[in-house]
Amino acid sequence: MFKNLQRPKLRLVIGIILILGSSVGCTVNVPVKVPSIFVEKKIPYRVVLVIPDDIRQRECKHPSPTNFNKFNCGSALYETCLKTLDKVFTDIQAVKGIKEASKPWDRTLWLEVDEFRMVDYRLGDLLAGKTPDFMSIIRVCLALRYKLTDENNKELFSSNISFEEKLSIFDETAIHSTKDPLRHERAAFSEVIEKAMLKMVDEVMDAYKKEQL
Amino acid sequence: MAYYYHVWFRKEADMSKNIRGRNLKIFINLIVTLWLAVGCVQVPVQVSLRIPSVFVEHKIPYRVVLVISEDIRQHECTCFRVGASLPHAIYSIQCGLALYEACTKTMCRIFVDVQTVKDIKEASKPWDLALWIDVDKFEMSCPIFMNTSVCISLRYKLTDKNNKELFSSSISFEEDEEEIEYGFRNVMPFLIASNDSNYLLDIAEPVKVQTAWAEEPLLSRIISQVINKVMIKMVEEIMEVYNKGQIGRELG
């Protein structure tokens, strides 16, 4: 059917479908996977973790031609970050804004997310006028910045982390449904978050050992 | 192909209500055996080494000989998969080598000095402790229509210079593909070839996926993650006994 349509019309049709789909799509949970780390002695600081509400409530849309799901990627990132840093610092309180901090603190960790999205290349196939194959290619990108400041808001350490996970999968959902057809996608988010957390812990521990904190 | 076989099997199963189950089983087994016998290729899979994140403030101040026998190092986990097209694949995953390397590098993070040997007689330097590792089981199971699972079971002991046992433990993990956090589906080794695609969603960086066995990263990743868990567990146990003075007291 698509082959007979002119490209602008095709794009329009797909655009409308996407908008409609994304407005009625359901939200899918991303499993929280706390990375396996071993820390002999936690860093002896009370830390306020500042993750704004828009990051926590962020949803990553899945622009697949067959389904329109929203993954609660921001919430998973928030949960994972909190649980990971709890393994590293002696005390952690997570807040949406620094004014919400209820206890005294020694350091503040500010987290900002520049990019967190999923791209499904089957849609690219459709837009290019091709028939999507069973094999789909999904990419999840995560780019975040963080900084550690002291009680006086003086920056002690900052860094950028970005990861991209490419998945090549056999699209079982195109043929028949399974118990959890979005398993890959959910796992891809968890994987990227885990990698980012491991990198962050590495950097923070390194900075602490170098007495930068 | 496996999917079509699956669909066909179900269809046949529905149709064959009037046929005796035994005959059907024989028939299906015959078909499957003939199909599988057509061709197989051995695909070696190297496990990507992932050193566990271990942050130790002060390394344990002992020189350690890590004894891992040659047969553990050369141990391969195999995984048979039917392909979309012939030939099918038998994956030979170098899980023993990955375990050996992960173990060596992890122990280097907690002890001040580590020398790895196949046999204690090979130790070239003086040592304070010997860490003996024995693997009882390290297997991968890849049933056609079910999840891949990995089973590892190992024992280790720490002995002093006089071969007196100071501490011993055993660790086992049995994990299903879904339990391993990167729970990919039990995919079949399809070939990916999408070199010429011009994806509108990613104009800046078009994806160029080289032709490759799609299965390799999955199998490698599952093994890596299980090894990672074992290593973290071992580090936790060793650090705990050291902090309790079990190792130091005995040596002193």
Short mmCIF file of C-alpha atoms in Angstrom, two decimals:
data_model
loop_
_atom_site.label_atom_id
_atom_site.label_comp_id
_atom_site.label_asym_id
_atom_site.label_seq_id
_atom_site.Cartn_x
_atom_site.Cartn_y
_atom_site.Cartn_z
CA MET A 1 0.00 0.00 0.00
CA PHE A 2 2.80 2.34 0.94
CA LYS A 3 4.53 1.92 -2.37
CA ASN A 4 1.56 3.47 -4.16
CA LEU A 5 1.52 6.50 -1.96
CA GLN A 6 3.61 9.51 -2.70
CA ARG A 7 6.29 10.21 -0.13
CA PRO A 8 4.84 13.47 1.33
CA LYS A 9 1.50 11.75 1.80
CA LEU A 10 3.18 8.76 3.31
CA ARG A 11 5.03 10.94 5.79
CA LEU A 12 1.83 12.74 6.64
CA VAL A 13 0.01 9.47 7.24
CA ILE A 14 2.82 8.12 9.39
CA GLY A 15 3.04 11.40 11.27
CA ILE A 16 -0.66 11.32 12.08
CA ILE A 17 -0.46 7.69 13.13
CA LEU A 18 2.48 8.49 15.37
CA ILE A 19 0.76 11.43 17.01
CA LEU A 20 -2.40 9.45 17.58
CA GLY A 21 -0.45 6.45 18.74
CA SER A 22 1.70 8.37 21.14
CA SER A 23 -1.34 10.02 22.65
CA VAL A 24 -2.99 6.69 23.44
CA GLY A 25 0.14 4.64 24.10
CA CYS A 26 0.62 2.89 27.42
CA THR A 27 3.51 3.38 29.81
CA VAL A 28 5.92 0.52 30.18
CA ASN A 29 8.03 -0.05 33.26
CA VAL A 30 11.79 -0.17 32.87
CA PRO A 31 13.29 -2.63 35.37
CA VAL A 32 15.62 -1.08 37.91
CA LYS A 33 18.94 -2.88 37.78
CA VAL A 34 21.41 -1.79 40.39
CA PRO A 35 24.95 -2.45 39.12
CA SER A 36 27.10 -5.05 40.87
CA ILE A 37 29.81 -3.12 42.64
CA PHE A 38 31.88 -3.77 45.70
CA VAL A 39 32.93 -0.80 47.81
CA GLU A 40 35.05 -1.61 50.82
CA LYS A 41 34.40 1.67 52.60
CA LYS A 42 31.76 4.12 51.56
CA ILE A 43 32.80 7.71 50.97
CA PRO A 44 32.07 9.39 54.32
CA TYR A 45 29.92 12.22 53.03
CA ARG A 46 26.26 13.04 53.36
CA VAL A 47 25.15 13.71 49.83
CA VAL A 48 22.10 15.40 48.40
CA LEU A 49 21.23 13.97 45.02
CA VAL A 50 19.40 16.58 42.97
CA ILE A 51 17.38 15.13 40.13
CA PRO A 52 14.74 17.53 38.82
CA ASP A 53 11.19 16.37 38.47
CA ASP A 54 11.25 16.58 34.69
CA ILE A 55 13.99 13.95 34.58
CA ARG A 56 12.13 11.65 36.97
CA GLN A 57 8.92 11.89 35.00
CA ARG A 58 10.57 11.66 31.64
CA GLU A 59 9.14 9.09 29.27
CA CYS A 60 11.02 7.69 26.33
CA LYS A 61 8.72 7.03 23.44
CA HIS A 62 9.18 4.03 21.29
CA PRO A 63 8.50 5.10 17.71
CA SER A 64 7.88 1.62 16.47
CA PRO A 65 5.48 1.18 13.56
CA THR A 66 3.68 -1.61 15.36
CA ASN A 67 3.22 -0.19 18.83
CA PHE A 68 3.40 3.16 20.59
CA ASN A 69 4.76 2.67 24.01
CA LYS A 70 6.22 5.06 26.49
CA PHE A 71 8.95 3.77 28.76
CA ASN A 72 9.31 5.37 32.16
CA CYS A 73 13.03 5.76 31.57
CA GLY A 74 13.41 8.79 33.83
CA SER A 75 11.98 7.01 36.83
CA ALA A 76 14.27 4.01 36.24
CA LEU A 77 17.29 6.28 35.94
CA TYR A 78 16.35 8.05 39.16
CA GLU A 79 15.83 4.82 41.10
CA THR A 80 19.00 3.21 39.81
CA CYS A 81 21.04 6.33 40.50
CA LEU A 82 19.75 6.58 44.04
CA LYS A 83 20.41 2.92 44.83
CA THR A 84 23.84 2.97 43.22
CA LEU A 85 25.02 6.07 45.03
CA ASP A 86 23.71 4.60 48.26
CA LYS A 87 26.41 1.97 47.85
CA VAL A 88 29.07 4.64 47.43
CA PHE A 89 28.22 7.35 49.98
CA THR A 90 27.38 6.91 53.65
CA ASP A 91 24.20 8.98 53.41
CA ILE A 92 22.04 9.95 50.47
CA GLN A 93 18.91 12.02 50.24
CA ALA A 94 17.30 12.48 46.85
CA VAL A 95 15.46 15.70 46.13
CA LYS A 96 13.85 17.43 43.18
CA GLY A 97 15.35 20.79 44.15
CA ILE A 98 18.11 21.64 46.61
CA LYS A 99 15.63 23.60 48.72
CA GLU A 100 13.85 20.36 49.54
CA ALA A 101 16.85 18.91 51.38
CA SER A 102 15.66 18.09 54.88
CA LYS A 103 18.96 17.07 56.45
CA PRO A 104 22.38 18.74 56.52
CA TRP A 105 24.73 17.64 53.78
CA ASP A 106 28.40 17.73 52.84
CA ARG A 107 28.19 17.38 49.08
CA THR A 108 25.57 17.87 46.40
CA LEU A 109 25.38 15.78 43.27
CA TRP A 110 23.48 17.48 40.47
CA LEU A 111 22.28 15.29 37.66
CA GLU A 112 21.14 16.56 34.27
CA VAL A 113 20.04 14.46 31.34
CA ASP A 114 20.73 15.82 27.87
CA GLU A 115 19.47 12.87 25.88
CA PHE A 116 17.61 9.72 26.70
CA ARG A 117 15.72 8.20 23.85
CA MET A 118 15.10 5.13 21.81
CA VAL A 119 15.26 4.92 18.06
CA ASP A 120 13.69 2.06 16.20
CA TYR A 121 14.93 1.72 12.69
CA ARG A 122 11.91 -0.17 11.47
CA LEU A 123 10.20 3.19 11.27
CA GLY A 124 13.13 4.41 9.20
CA ASP A 125 12.47 1.53 6.85
CA LEU A 126 8.83 2.51 6.52
CA LEU A 127 9.64 6.13 5.85
CA ALA A 128 12.19 5.08 3.27
CA GLY A 129 9.46 3.10 1.54
CA LYS A 130 10.85 -0.28 2.48
CA THR A 131 9.12 -3.17 4.14
CA PRO A 132 10.47 -3.60 7.65
CA ASP A 133 12.31 -6.85 8.12
CA PHE A 134 11.86 -9.29 10.97
CA MET A 135 15.24 -8.18 12.18
CA SER A 136 14.83 -4.83 13.79
CA ILE A 137 17.53 -2.53 14.97
CA ILE A 138 16.96 -0.53 18.09
CA ARG A 139 19.25 2.04 19.57
CA VAL A 140 19.05 3.57 23.00
CA CYS A 141 21.02 6.74 23.70
CA LEU A 142 21.74 8.22 27.07
CA ALA A 143 23.78 11.36 27.63
CA LEU A 144 23.98 12.90 31.06
CA ARG A 145 26.01 15.46 32.97
CA TYR A 146 26.67 15.59 36.66
CA LYS A 147 28.61 17.72 39.06
CA LEU A 148 29.55 17.51 42.70
CA THR A 149 29.51 20.68 44.74
CA ASP A 150 30.34 21.40 48.37
CA GLU A 151 28.16 23.07 51.02
CA ASN A 152 28.91 26.48 49.51
CA ASN A 153 27.88 25.35 46.05
CA LYS A 154 31.46 25.40 44.85
CA GLU A 155 32.03 22.90 42.07
CA LEU A 156 34.45 20.14 43.02
CA PHE A 157 34.11 17.77 40.13
CA SER A 158 32.00 17.44 36.99
CA SER A 159 31.75 15.05 34.10
CA ASN A 160 29.72 14.00 31.05
CA ILE A 161 28.71 10.46 30.32
CA SER A 162 27.13 9.19 27.17
CA PHE A 163 26.30 5.69 26.09
CA GLU A 164 24.63 4.22 23.11
CA GLU A 165 23.35 0.69 22.96
CA LYS A 166 22.54 -0.89 19.64
CA LEU A 167 20.42 -3.96 19.61
CA SER A 168 19.83 -6.31 16.76
CA ILE A 169 16.93 -8.54 17.44
CA PHE A 170 14.63 -10.99 15.85
CA ASP A 171 11.27 -9.30 15.93
CA GLU A 172 9.08 -11.98 17.35
CA THR A 173 6.30 -9.48 17.97
CA ALA A 174 5.80 -9.04 14.25
CA ILE A 175 4.62 -12.63 14.05
CA HIS A 176 3.09 -13.61 17.33
CA SER A 177 2.75 -12.18 20.77
CA THR A 178 4.70 -13.36 23.79
CA LYS A 179 4.24 -12.79 27.49
CA ASP A 180 6.46 -9.77 27.40
CA PRO A 181 7.01 -8.58 23.84
CA LEU A 182 8.92 -5.50 25.00
CA ARG A 183 11.52 -7.41 26.90
CA HIS A 184 14.36 -6.30 24.66
CA GLU A 185 13.44 -2.70 24.80
CA ARG A 186 13.04 -2.65 28.57
CA ALA A 187 16.33 -4.48 28.98
CA ALA A 188 18.06 -2.04 26.64
CA PHE A 189 17.13 0.87 28.87
CA SER A 190 18.33 -0.97 31.96
CA GLU A 191 21.59 -1.83 30.27
CA VAL A 192 22.35 1.73 29.26
CA ILE A 193 21.46 3.05 32.71
CA GLU A 194 23.66 0.42 34.34
CA LYS A 195 26.62 1.33 32.15
CA ALA A 196 26.19 5.01 32.94
CA MET A 197 26.02 4.27 36.66
CA LEU A 198 29.14 2.12 36.59
CA LYS A 199 31.00 4.86 34.77
CA MET A 200 29.79 7.46 37.24
CA VAL A 201 30.86 5.35 40.23
CA ASP A 202 34.28 4.77 38.64
CA GLU A 203 34.76 8.48 38.14
CA VAL A 204 33.51 9.49 41.58
CA MET A 205 35.68 6.89 43.34
CA ASP A 206 38.65 7.97 41.28
CA ALA A 207 38.07 11.63 42.12
CA TYR A 208 37.70 10.75 45.80
CA LYS A 209 40.95 8.79 45.82
CA LYS A 210 42.69 11.73 44.18
CA GLU A 211 41.23 13.91 46.95
CA GLN A 212 39.33 16.06 44.48
CA LEU A 213 36.21 15.73 46.59
CA MET B 1 13.03 -21.65 10.43
CA ALA B 2 12.64 -22.65 14.02
CA TYR B 3 9.60 -20.44 14.23
CA TYR B 4 7.99 -22.10 11.23
CA TYR B 5 8.81 -25.44 12.73
CA HIS B 6 7.17 -24.24 15.94
CA VAL B 7 4.04 -23.10 14.10
CA TRP B 8 4.00 -26.25 12.02
CA PHE B 9 4.40 -28.36 15.13
CA ARG B 10 1.45 -26.68 16.82
CA LYS B 11 -0.63 -26.99 13.70
CA GLU B 12 0.31 -30.61 13.37
CA ALA B 13 -0.43 -31.19 17.01
CA ASP B 14 -3.92 -29.80 16.53
CA MET B 15 -4.50 -31.82 13.40
CA SER B 16 -3.17 -34.98 14.83
CA LYS B 17 -5.68 -35.46 17.58
CA ASN B 18 -6.86 -38.51 15.74
CA ILE B 19 -3.39 -39.83 15.20
CA ARG B 20 -1.59 -41.73 17.88
CA GLY B 21 0.80 -39.45 19.83
CA ARG B 22 3.63 -41.94 19.60
CA ASN B 23 3.61 -42.06 15.80
CA LEU B 24 3.52 -38.31 15.65
CA LYS B 25 6.50 -38.04 17.96
CA ILE B 26 8.50 -40.49 15.89
CA PHE B 27 7.62 -38.66 12.71
CA ILE B 28 8.55 -35.27 14.13
CA ASN B 29 11.79 -36.59 15.59
CA LEU B 30 12.67 -38.06 12.23
CA ILE B 31 12.04 -34.78 10.46
CA VAL B 32 13.97 -32.79 13.04
CA THR B 33 16.90 -35.22 13.00
CA LEU B 34 17.10 -35.10 9.21
CA TRP B 35 16.84 -31.34 9.21
CA LEU B 36 19.48 -30.87 11.86
CA ALA B 37 21.80 -33.31 10.20
CA VAL B 38 21.92 -31.30 7.00
CA GLY B 39 24.62 -28.99 8.15
CA CYS B 40 26.28 -27.49 11.15
CA VAL B 41 29.03 -25.00 11.52
CA GLN B 42 31.17 -24.43 14.57
CA VAL B 43 31.28 -20.78 15.58
CA PRO B 44 33.90 -19.83 18.17
CA VAL B 45 32.72 -17.08 20.49
CA GLN B 46 35.16 -15.04 22.48
CA VAL B 47 33.67 -13.71 25.68
CA SER B 48 34.14 -10.00 26.13
CA LEU B 49 36.06 -9.56 29.34
CA ARG B 50 34.31 -7.48 31.92
CA ILE B 51 36.20 -6.77 35.10
CA PRO B 52 33.82 -6.30 38.02
CA SER B 53 33.69 -2.89 39.65
CA VAL B 54 35.59 -3.41 42.86
CA PHE B 55 36.68 -0.41 44.91
CA VAL B 56 39.02 -1.46 47.66
CA GLU B 57 40.51 1.20 49.86
CA HIS B 58 43.54 -0.83 50.88
CA LYS B 59 44.54 -3.98 49.12
CA ILE B 60 45.09 -7.05 51.27
CA PRO B 61 48.86 -7.02 51.91
CA TYR B 62 49.58 -10.60 50.92
CA ARG B 63 51.31 -12.12 47.95
CA VAL B 64 48.94 -14.61 46.45
CA VAL B 65 49.38 -17.53 44.10
CA LEU B 66 46.22 -18.09 42.12
CA VAL B 67 46.02 -21.72 41.08
CA ILE B 68 43.68 -22.37 38.16
CA SER B 69 44.28 -25.62 36.35
CA GLU B 70 44.74 -25.83 32.62
CA ASP B 71 41.53 -27.76 32.04
CA ILE B 72 39.50 -24.92 33.57
CA ARG B 73 41.17 -22.39 31.32
CA GLN B 74 40.42 -24.42 28.24
CA HIS B 75 36.87 -25.22 29.24
CA GLU B 76 34.35 -24.34 26.52
CA CYS B 77 30.63 -23.90 26.94
CA THR B 78 28.70 -25.04 23.90
CA CYS B 79 25.37 -23.85 22.64
CA PHE B 80 23.56 -25.36 19.69
CA ARG B 81 21.19 -23.16 17.77
CA VAL B 82 19.12 -23.79 14.71
CA GLY B 83 19.45 -21.07 12.15
CA ALA B 84 17.06 -19.29 9.84
CA SER B 85 18.98 -20.81 7.01
CA LEU B 86 21.49 -23.59 6.88
CA PRO B 87 23.96 -24.28 8.30
CA HIS B 88 22.98 -24.41 11.93
CA ALA B 89 25.51 -23.30 14.47
CA ILE B 90 27.29 -24.82 17.40
CA TYR B 91 28.74 -21.98 19.41
CA SER B 92 31.93 -22.76 21.28
CA ILE B 93 32.14 -20.16 23.96
CA GLN B 94 35.48 -19.72 25.67
CA CYS B 95 33.95 -19.44 29.09
CA GLY B 96 36.90 -20.98 30.98
CA LEU B 97 39.34 -18.50 29.55
CA ALA B 98 37.01 -15.62 30.40
CA LEU B 99 36.65 -16.89 33.96
CA TYR B 100 40.42 -17.22 34.30
CA GLU B 101 41.09 -13.70 33.04
CA ALA B 102 38.31 -12.10 35.05
CA CYS B 103 39.52 -13.91 38.15
CA THR B 104 43.15 -12.87 37.68
CA LYS B 105 42.27 -9.23 37.13
CA THR B 106 39.75 -9.12 39.96
CA MET B 107 42.20 -10.63 42.45
CA CYS B 108 44.80 -8.07 41.38
CA ARG B 109 42.41 -5.46 42.71
CA ILE B 110 42.21 -6.91 46.18
CA PHE B 111 45.67 -8.40 46.80
CA VAL B 112 48.92 -6.48 46.55
CA ASP B 113 50.59 -9.18 44.49
CA VAL B 114 49.09 -11.95 42.40
CA GLN B 115 50.81 -14.58 40.31
CA THR B 116 48.66 -16.96 38.34
CA VAL B 117 49.80 -20.52 37.77
CA LYS B 118 48.41 -23.77 36.45
CA ASP B 119 50.02 -25.69 39.26
CA ILE B 120 51.46 -24.57 42.59
CA LYS B 121 54.87 -25.95 41.54
CA GLU B 122 55.03 -23.30 38.84
CA ALA B 123 55.05 -20.40 41.31
CA SER B 124 58.17 -18.43 40.57
CA LYS B 125 58.03 -15.98 43.49
CA PRO B 126 57.52 -16.45 47.22
CA TRP B 127 53.94 -16.18 48.35
CA ASP B 128 51.90 -15.80 51.53
CA LEU B 129 48.64 -17.32 50.40
CA ALA B 130 47.49 -19.71 47.71
CA LEU B 131 44.03 -19.36 46.23
CA TRP B 132 42.83 -22.59 44.63
CA ILE B 133 39.91 -22.46 42.26
CA ASP B 134 38.00 -25.50 41.06
CA VAL B 135 35.09 -25.34 38.70
CA ASP B 136 32.54 -28.08 39.16
CA LYS B 137 30.10 -26.91 36.56
CA PHE B 138 30.05 -24.21 33.94
CA GLU B 139 27.40 -24.91 31.37
CA MET B 140 25.15 -23.09 29.01
CA SER B 141 21.80 -24.49 28.04
CA CYS B 142 20.15 -23.28 24.85
CA PRO B 143 16.86 -25.07 24.27
CA ILE B 144 15.21 -24.12 21.00
CA PHE B 145 12.00 -22.60 22.24
CA MET B 146 13.06 -21.64 25.71
CA ASN B 147 15.35 -19.14 27.33
CA THR B 148 19.07 -19.57 27.44
CA SER B 149 20.35 -20.40 30.89
CA VAL B 150 23.79 -20.51 32.43
CA CYS B 151 24.89 -22.60 35.35
CA ILE B 152 28.17 -22.10 37.17
CA SER B 153 29.38 -23.79 40.27
CA LEU B 154 32.86 -23.34 41.69
CA ARG B 155 34.79 -23.96 44.86
CA TYR B 156 37.77 -22.07 46.14
CA LYS B 157 40.03 -22.20 49.16
CA LEU B 158 42.74 -20.07 50.63
CA THR B 159 45.73 -21.85 52.09
CA ASP B 160 48.89 -20.62 53.74
CA LYS B 161 52.49 -21.44 52.83
CA ASN B 162 52.23 -24.78 54.57
CA ASN B 163 49.12 -25.68 52.61
CA LYS B 164 46.95 -25.30 55.68
CA GLU B 165 43.42 -24.30 54.76
CA LEU B 166 42.43 -20.90 56.09
CA PHE B 167 39.12 -20.40 54.38
CA SER B 168 37.00 -22.15 51.79
CA SER B 169 33.71 -21.53 50.10
CA SER B 170 31.59 -22.55 47.17
CA ILE B 171 29.64 -20.30 44.85
CA SER B 172 26.93 -21.33 42.46
CA PHE B 173 24.71 -19.38 40.17
CA GLU B 174 22.04 -20.67 37.90
CA GLU B 175 20.43 -17.99 35.88
CA ASP B 176 17.85 -17.84 33.23
CA GLU B 177 18.22 -15.45 30.34
CA GLU B 178 15.38 -13.38 31.73
CA GLU B 179 16.95 -13.17 35.16
CA ILE B 180 20.13 -11.93 33.68
CA GLU B 181 19.24 -8.30 33.42
CA TYR B 182 19.98 -8.08 29.76
CA GLY B 183 17.16 -10.43 28.98
CA PHE B 184 17.19 -10.79 25.27
CA ARG B 185 14.90 -13.24 23.70
CA ASN B 186 16.18 -16.58 22.67
CA VAL B 187 16.93 -15.28 19.22
CA MET B 188 18.09 -17.35 16.34
CA PRO B 189 21.33 -16.60 14.61
CA PHE B 190 19.97 -14.60 11.75
CA LEU B 191 22.36 -12.72 9.60
CA ILE B 192 22.06 -8.97 9.75
CA ALA B 193 22.77 -6.99 6.64
CA SER B 194 21.55 -3.44 6.47
CA ASN B 195 24.53 -1.65 5.04
CA ASP B 196 22.73 0.37 2.44
CA SER B 197 19.86 1.71 4.50
CA ASN B 198 19.38 5.42 4.65
CA TYR B 199 17.44 5.90 7.81
CA LEU B 200 15.55 9.12 8.04
CA LEU B 201 15.53 9.05 11.80
CA ASP B 202 19.26 9.18 12.00
CA ILE B 203 20.53 11.19 9.09
CA ALA B 204 23.59 12.41 10.93
CA GLU B 205 24.84 8.95 11.66
CA PRO B 206 23.38 6.21 9.48
CA VAL B 207 23.65 2.81 11.02
CA LYS B 208 25.99 0.46 9.29
CA VAL B 209 25.64 -2.94 10.76
CA GLN B 210 28.17 -5.35 9.43
CA THR B 211 27.09 -8.81 8.51
CA ALA B 212 27.49 -10.81 11.67
CA TRP B 213 26.00 -13.56 13.72
CA ALA B 214 23.35 -11.85 15.77
CA GLU B 215 23.72 -14.43 18.51
CA GLU B 216 27.32 -13.75 19.48
CA PRO B 217 26.90 -10.68 21.68
CA LEU B 218 24.03 -12.27 23.58
CA LEU B 219 25.94 -15.43 24.46
CA SER B 220 29.06 -13.49 25.30
CA ARG B 221 27.15 -11.08 27.46
CA ILE B 222 25.34 -13.77 29.42
CA ILE B 223 28.61 -15.51 30.26
CA SER B 224 30.28 -12.19 31.17
CA GLN B 225 27.51 -11.26 33.51
CA VAL B 226 27.49 -14.57 35.32
CA ILE B 227 31.26 -14.43 35.76
CA ASN B 228 30.87 -10.88 37.03
CA LYS B 229 28.42 -11.98 39.70
CA VAL B 230 30.65 -14.82 40.79
CA MET B 231 33.63 -12.49 41.08
CA ILE B 232 31.73 -9.92 43.13
CA LYS B 233 30.53 -12.66 45.46
CA MET B 234 34.05 -14.03 45.86
CA VAL B 235 35.49 -10.57 46.57
CA GLU B 236 32.80 -9.91 49.16
CA GLU B 237 33.56 -13.17 50.95
CA ILE B 238 37.32 -12.74 50.89
CA MET B 239 37.16 -9.14 52.10
CA GLU B 240 34.80 -10.17 54.85
CA VAL B 241 37.03 -12.93 56.19
CA TYR B 242 40.02 -10.61 55.93
CA ASN B 243 38.21 -7.86 57.82
CA LYS B 244 37.28 -10.40 60.49
CA GLY B 245 40.96 -11.23 60.82
CA GLN B 246 40.49 -14.84 59.78
CA ILE B 247 43.22 -14.75 57.19
CA GLY B 248 45.61 -12.36 58.92
CA ARG B 249 45.32 -14.04 62.31
CA GLU B 250 46.08 -17.46 60.91
CA LEU B 251 49.05 -16.15 59.01
CA GLY B 252 50.37 -14.16 61.93
#
